[in-house]
Amino acid sequence: MNLKIGIIKGDGIGPEIVTEAQKVLNKIAETYGHTCEYTELLLGGASIDVHGVPLTDETVAAAKQCDAVLMGSIGGDAKTSPWYQLEPSKRPEAGLLRIRKELNLFANLRPAVLYDELKGACPLKESITEGGFDMMIMRELTGGLYFGERKTVEVDGVLTAFDSLTYNEEEIRRIAKRAFDIAMKRRKKVTSVDKANVLDSSRLWRKVVEEVAEEYPEVTLEHMLVDNCAMQLVKDPKQFDVILTENMFGDILSDEASMVTGSIGMLASASLNETKFGLYEPSGGSAPDIAGKGIANPIATILSAAMMLRFSFDLDQEADAIEKAVEKVLKEGYRTIDIMSEGKTQIGTAGMGDLIASFIRR
Ligand code: NAD
């Protein structure tokens, strides 16, 4: 298969970590008989330096020509970088928000995996995490409270703020379908999280999710109230496979779920639209404090590339091969500085990419 991949190296550690992910993708292509056709795209500070704006129309058009986009991270140090002297609409982050909107990326996926080898970094008790856990948070990204009407007005002489939480059934249906599709590739369980005991939007959410569930008889659906879910994530994270939820609940729960895994350098993510297209990136930022030192952990980006193979190209075996290579590297005791612990072997960004690529097997 020819894989048409847009590459946004981005800023800070972005170019270092994306280079390693490409190294691993090239090894996959060689091992499984695919070709990778990369198109380099500029976004964020790197685009400001060349074009004066964080994203150009040409870049959007070029991204749309690709099957998927793999991205490092964008942005710089807000105190020292000249990019932050620009007005807000011209800063690096504005480019990211715009590309997500232009590509209609409504479904955000964040896996939270606790590797047995890294369980020391997990803040939960060992009795809870024994054997590790592996869940996927699917958050609606373009609707709900963050995109609703809002205003601050005076009511009877008192300053009063309004934010509205709106969802229509189509917005709910398209993300629910995505969640069930992904559950079919995993352990076939969806936990839909809402606040249906209080909110109308949640009651509609529940109704539509139940309708979609009927199309997926192999998948077990359960509903959970968001307050209970926040507790269950720290009490018994192993119970979850796919967590499906709306924008604000997902914002909070995905951060909670990722924190219980320990390290930011290990967390992949994907944002998908209605087609197979997706934007894949590590959950962390551009880490300007360690940029250029060759010590950043490339694993989150490499795992994002695995998600890309699985969700945009349906190459499950190839994605499994990357995930297994990451597990092997951890099992053999290799660590970048952020996940280093006593008795392990410390290596740099390129060393980690080389090792993972060398562990790719058919
Ligand atoms: P950050 O995630 O960049 O860094 C937080 C801490 O985590 C730092 O100590 C950093 O060294 C460490 N870290 C992050 N990724 C790492 C990796 N792969 N390996 C080892 N250590 C890693 O967050 P921040 O400092 O708040 O933000 C820095 C810049 O990144 C800002 O400009 C911010 O706007 C941007 N940012 C971009 C994205 C994105 O591109 N999607 C997301 C978040 C933040």
PDB file of N, CA and C in Angstrom, residues 274-323:
ATOM      1  N   GLU A 274     -14.969  12.377   9.610  1.00  0.00           N
ATOM      2  CA  GLU A 274     -15.916  11.342   9.198  1.00  0.00           C
ATOM      3  C   GLU A 274     -15.331  10.328   8.225  1.00  0.00           C
ATOM      4  N   THR A 275     -14.240  10.700   7.558  1.00  0.00           N
ATOM      5  CA  THR A 275     -13.609   9.757   6.642  1.00  0.00           C
ATOM      6  C   THR A 275     -12.535   9.001   7.433  1.00  0.00           C
ATOM      7  N   LYS A 276     -11.627   8.384   6.742  1.00  0.00           N
ATOM      8  CA  LYS A 276     -10.533   7.678   7.434  1.00  0.00           C
ATOM      9  C   LYS A 276      -9.415   8.634   7.840  1.00  0.00           C
ATOM     10  N   PHE A 277      -9.539   9.890   7.405  1.00  0.00           N
ATOM     11  CA  PHE A 277      -8.471  10.859   7.659  1.00  0.00           C
ATOM     12  C   PHE A 277      -8.301  11.134   9.156  1.00  0.00           C
ATOM     13  N   GLY A 278      -7.052  11.314   9.597  1.00  0.00           N
ATOM     14  CA  GLY A 278      -6.816  11.685  10.987  1.00  0.00           C
ATOM     15  C   GLY A 278      -5.540  12.486  11.135  1.00  0.00           C
ATOM     16  N   LEU A 279      -5.487  13.252  12.220  1.00  0.00           N
ATOM     17  CA  LEU A 279      -4.264  13.983  12.596  1.00  0.00           C
ATOM     18  C   LEU A 279      -3.742  13.302  13.858  1.00  0.00           C
ATOM     19  N   TYR A 280      -2.507  12.852  13.820  1.00  0.00           N
ATOM     20  CA  TYR A 280      -1.951  12.042  14.910  1.00  0.00           C
ATOM     21  C   TYR A 280      -0.783  12.781  15.546  1.00  0.00           C
ATOM     22  N   GLU A 281      -0.793  12.870  16.855  1.00  0.00           N
ATOM     23  CA  GLU A 281       0.242  13.673  17.532  1.00  0.00           C
ATOM     24  C   GLU A 281       0.418  13.221  18.978  1.00  0.00           C
ATOM     25  N   PRO A 282       1.590  13.468  19.540  1.00  0.00           N
ATOM     26  CA  PRO A 282       1.757  13.166  20.970  1.00  0.00           C
ATOM     27  C   PRO A 282       0.897  14.112  21.804  1.00  0.00           C
ATOM     28  N   SER A 283       0.486  13.671  23.003  1.00  0.00           N
ATOM     29  CA  SER A 283      -0.361  14.526  23.848  1.00  0.00           C
ATOM     30  C   SER A 283       0.414  15.696  24.438  1.00  0.00           C
ATOM     31  N   GLY A 284       1.723  15.556  24.557  1.00  0.00           N
ATOM     32  CA  GLY A 284       2.530  16.613  25.179  1.00  0.00           C
ATOM     33  C   GLY A 284       2.770  17.778  24.234  1.00  0.00           C
ATOM     34  N   GLY A 285       3.415  18.819  24.746  1.00  0.00           N
ATOM     35  CA  GLY A 285       3.713  20.003  23.949  1.00  0.00           C
ATOM     36  C   GLY A 285       5.095  19.939  23.327  1.00  0.00           C
ATOM     37  N   SER A 286       5.627  21.091  22.945  1.00  0.00           N
ATOM     38  CA  SER A 286       6.881  21.132  22.198  1.00  0.00           C
ATOM     39  C   SER A 286       8.110  21.163  23.115  1.00  0.00           C
ATOM     40  N   ALA A 287       7.875  21.129  24.424  1.00  0.00           N
ATOM     41  CA  ALA A 287       8.951  21.020  25.420  1.00  0.00           C
ATOM     42  C   ALA A 287      10.176  21.876  25.092  1.00  0.00           C
ATOM     43  N   PRO A 288      10.019  23.199  24.985  1.00  0.00           N
ATOM     44  CA  PRO A 288      11.183  24.036  24.618  1.00  0.00           C
ATOM     45  C   PRO A 288      12.346  23.894  25.597  1.00  0.00           C
ATOM     46  N   ASP A 289      12.052  23.487  26.836  1.00  0.00           N
ATOM     47  CA  ASP A 289      13.129  23.345  27.837  1.00  0.00           C
ATOM     48  C   ASP A 289      14.141  22.266  27.477  1.00  0.00           C
ATOM     49  N   ILE A 290      13.741  21.286  26.663  1.00  0.00           N
ATOM     50  CA  ILE A 290      14.692  20.212  26.322  1.00  0.00           C
ATOM     51  C   ILE A 290      14.951  20.122  24.816  1.00  0.00           C
ATOM     52  N   ALA A 291      14.403  21.067  24.045  1.00  0.00           N
ATOM     53  CA  ALA A 291      14.551  21.019  22.576  1.00  0.00           C
ATOM     54  C   ALA A 291      16.015  21.089  22.163  1.00  0.00           C
ATOM     55  N   GLY A 292      16.384  20.291  21.179  1.00  0.00           N
ATOM     56  CA  GLY A 292      17.740  20.323  20.627  1.00  0.00           C
ATOM     57  C   GLY A 292      18.767  19.560  21.443  1.00  0.00           C
ATOM     58  N   LYS A 293      18.346  18.978  22.569  1.00  0.00           N
ATOM     59  CA  LYS A 293      19.311  18.275  23.420  1.00  0.00           C
ATOM     60  C   LYS A 293      19.400  16.777  23.101  1.00  0.00           C
ATOM     61  N   GLY A 294      18.482  16.307  22.257  1.00  0.00           N
ATOM     62  CA  GLY A 294      18.512  14.883  21.897  1.00  0.00           C
ATOM     63  C   GLY A 294      18.083  13.963  23.030  1.00  0.00           C
ATOM     64  N   ILE A 295      17.274  14.486  23.961  1.00  0.00           N
ATOM     65  CA  ILE A 295      16.870  13.637  25.106  1.00  0.00           C
ATOM     66  C   ILE A 295      15.359  13.415  25.180  1.00  0.00           C
ATOM     67  N   ALA A 296      14.592  14.055  24.275  1.00  0.00           N
ATOM     68  CA  ALA A 296      13.122  13.917  24.334  1.00  0.00           C
ATOM     69  C   ALA A 296      12.718  12.469  24.086  1.00  0.00           C
ATOM     70  N   ASN A 297      11.626  12.078  24.693  1.00  0.00           N
ATOM     71  CA  ASN A 297      11.101  10.725  24.501  1.00  0.00           C
ATOM     72  C   ASN A 297      10.256  10.696  23.216  1.00  0.00           C
ATOM     73  N   PRO A 298      10.651   9.906  22.217  1.00  0.00           N
ATOM     74  CA  PRO A 298       9.871   9.876  20.971  1.00  0.00           C
ATOM     75  C   PRO A 298       8.724   8.869  20.993  1.00  0.00           C
ATOM     76  N   ILE A 299       8.540   8.147  22.113  1.00  0.00           N
ATOM     77  CA  ILE A 299       7.593   7.013  22.100  1.00  0.00           C
ATOM     78  C   ILE A 299       6.153   7.469  21.840  1.00  0.00           C
ATOM     79  N   ALA A 300       5.726   8.617  22.424  1.00  0.00           N
ATOM     80  CA  ALA A 300       4.343   9.069  22.191  1.00  0.00           C
ATOM     81  C   ALA A 300       4.095   9.295  20.698  1.00  0.00           C
ATOM     82  N   THR A 301       5.086   9.833  19.999  1.00  0.00           N
ATOM     83  CA  THR A 301       4.933  10.100  18.565  1.00  0.00           C
ATOM     84  C   THR A 301       4.960   8.786  17.780  1.00  0.00           C
ATOM     85  N   ILE A 302       5.812   7.875  18.202  1.00  0.00           N
ATOM     86  CA  ILE A 302       5.893   6.568  17.532  1.00  0.00           C
ATOM     87  C   ILE A 302       4.565   5.807  17.730  1.00  0.00           C
ATOM     88  N   LEU A 303       3.997   5.893  18.939  1.00  0.00           N
ATOM     89  CA  LEU A 303       2.702   5.242  19.187  1.00  0.00           C
ATOM     90  C   LEU A 303       1.565   5.963  18.441  1.00  0.00           C
ATOM     91  N   SER A 304       1.730   7.273  18.218  1.00  0.00           N
ATOM     92  CA  SER A 304       0.732   8.003  17.411  1.00  0.00           C
ATOM     93  C   SER A 304       0.787   7.498  15.964  1.00  0.00           C
ATOM     94  N   ALA A 305       1.997   7.212  15.486  1.00  0.00           N
ATOM     95  CA  ALA A 305       2.144   6.656  14.131  1.00  0.00           C
ATOM     96  C   ALA A 305       1.466   5.277  14.056  1.00  0.00           C
ATOM     97  N   ALA A 306       1.555   4.500  15.153  1.00  0.00           N
ATOM     98  CA  ALA A 306       0.875   3.192  15.176  1.00  0.00           C
ATOM     99  C   ALA A 306      -0.640   3.397  15.097  1.00  0.00           C
ATOM    100  N   MET A 307      -1.143   4.405  15.822  1.00  0.00           N
ATOM    101  CA  MET A 307      -2.591   4.692  15.746  1.00  0.00           C
ATOM    102  C   MET A 307      -2.978   5.067  14.320  1.00  0.00           C
ATOM    103  N   MET A 308      -2.102   5.817  13.659  1.00  0.00           N
ATOM    104  CA  MET A 308      -2.374   6.227  12.279  1.00  0.00           C
ATOM    105  C   MET A 308      -2.516   4.999  11.371  1.00  0.00           C
ATOM    106  N   LEU A 309      -1.599   4.046  11.527  1.00  0.00           N
ATOM    107  CA  LEU A 309      -1.670   2.840  10.696  1.00  0.00           C
ATOM    108  C   LEU A 309      -2.968   2.082  10.978  1.00  0.00           C
ATOM    109  N   ARG A 310      -3.370   2.041  12.246  1.00  0.00           N
ATOM    110  CA  ARG A 310      -4.557   1.283  12.623  1.00  0.00           C
ATOM    111  C   ARG A 310      -5.848   1.968  12.158  1.00  0.00           C
ATOM    112  N   PHE A 311      -5.961   3.277  12.390  1.00  0.00           N
ATOM    113  CA  PHE A 311      -7.252   3.931  12.170  1.00  0.00           C
ATOM    114  C   PHE A 311      -7.397   4.571  10.792  1.00  0.00           C
ATOM    115  N   SER A 312      -6.310   5.067  10.196  1.00  0.00           N
ATOM    116  CA  SER A 312      -6.454   5.683   8.871  1.00  0.00           C
ATOM    117  C   SER A 312      -6.189   4.682   7.750  1.00  0.00           C
ATOM    118  N   PHE A 313      -5.350   3.664   8.024  1.00  0.00           N
ATOM    119  CA  PHE A 313      -4.974   2.744   6.945  1.00  0.00           C
ATOM    120  C   PHE A 313      -5.455   1.311   7.177  1.00  0.00           C
ATOM    121  N   ASP A 314      -6.113   1.062   8.328  1.00  0.00           N
ATOM    122  CA  ASP A 314      -6.577  -0.296   8.666  1.00  0.00           C
ATOM    123  C   ASP A 314      -5.447  -1.326   8.645  1.00  0.00           C
ATOM    124  N   LEU A 315      -4.235  -0.889   8.982  1.00  0.00           N
ATOM    125  CA  LEU A 315      -3.091  -1.806   9.014  1.00  0.00           C
ATOM    126  C   LEU A 315      -2.852  -2.254  10.462  1.00  0.00           C
ATOM    127  N   ASP A 316      -3.727  -3.135  10.929  1.00  0.00           N
ATOM    128  CA  ASP A 316      -3.678  -3.535  12.342  1.00  0.00           C
ATOM    129  C   ASP A 316      -2.397  -4.294  12.697  1.00  0.00           C
ATOM    130  N   GLN A 317      -1.967  -5.181  11.798  1.00  0.00           N
ATOM    131  CA  GLN A 317      -0.753  -5.975  12.104  1.00  0.00           C
ATOM    132  C   GLN A 317       0.471  -5.084  12.246  1.00  0.00           C
ATOM    133  N   GLU A 318       0.548  -4.096  11.357  1.00  0.00           N
ATOM    134  CA  GLU A 318       1.688  -3.172  11.370  1.00  0.00           C
ATOM    135  C   GLU A 318       1.650  -2.331  12.663  1.00  0.00           C
ATOM    136  N   ALA A 319       0.427  -1.900  13.043  1.00  0.00           N
ATOM    137  CA  ALA A 319       0.288  -1.116  14.290  1.00  0.00           C
ATOM    138  C   ALA A 319       0.686  -1.985  15.484  1.00  0.00           C
ATOM    139  N   ASP A 320       0.242  -3.244  15.477  1.00  0.00           N
ATOM    140  CA  ASP A 320       0.621  -4.176  16.558  1.00  0.00           C
ATOM    141  C   ASP A 320       2.143  -4.321  16.629  1.00  0.00           C
ATOM    142  N   ALA A 321       2.774  -4.391  15.447  1.00  0.00           N
ATOM    143  CA  ALA A 321       4.235  -4.589  15.413  1.00  0.00           C
ATOM    144  C   ALA A 321       4.948  -3.421  16.097  1.00  0.00           C
ATOM    145  N   ILE A 322       4.453  -2.194  15.883  1.00  0.00           N
ATOM    146  CA  ILE A 322       5.074  -1.030  16.542  1.00  0.00           C
ATOM    147  C   ILE A 322       4.847  -1.119  18.052  1.00  0.00           C
ATOM    148  N   GLU A 323       3.612  -1.411  18.443  1.00  0.00           N
ATOM    149  CA  GLU A 323       3.315  -1.459  19.885  1.00  0.00           C
ATOM    150  C   GLU A 323       4.143  -2.545  20.583  1.00  0.00           C
TER     151      GLU A 323
END
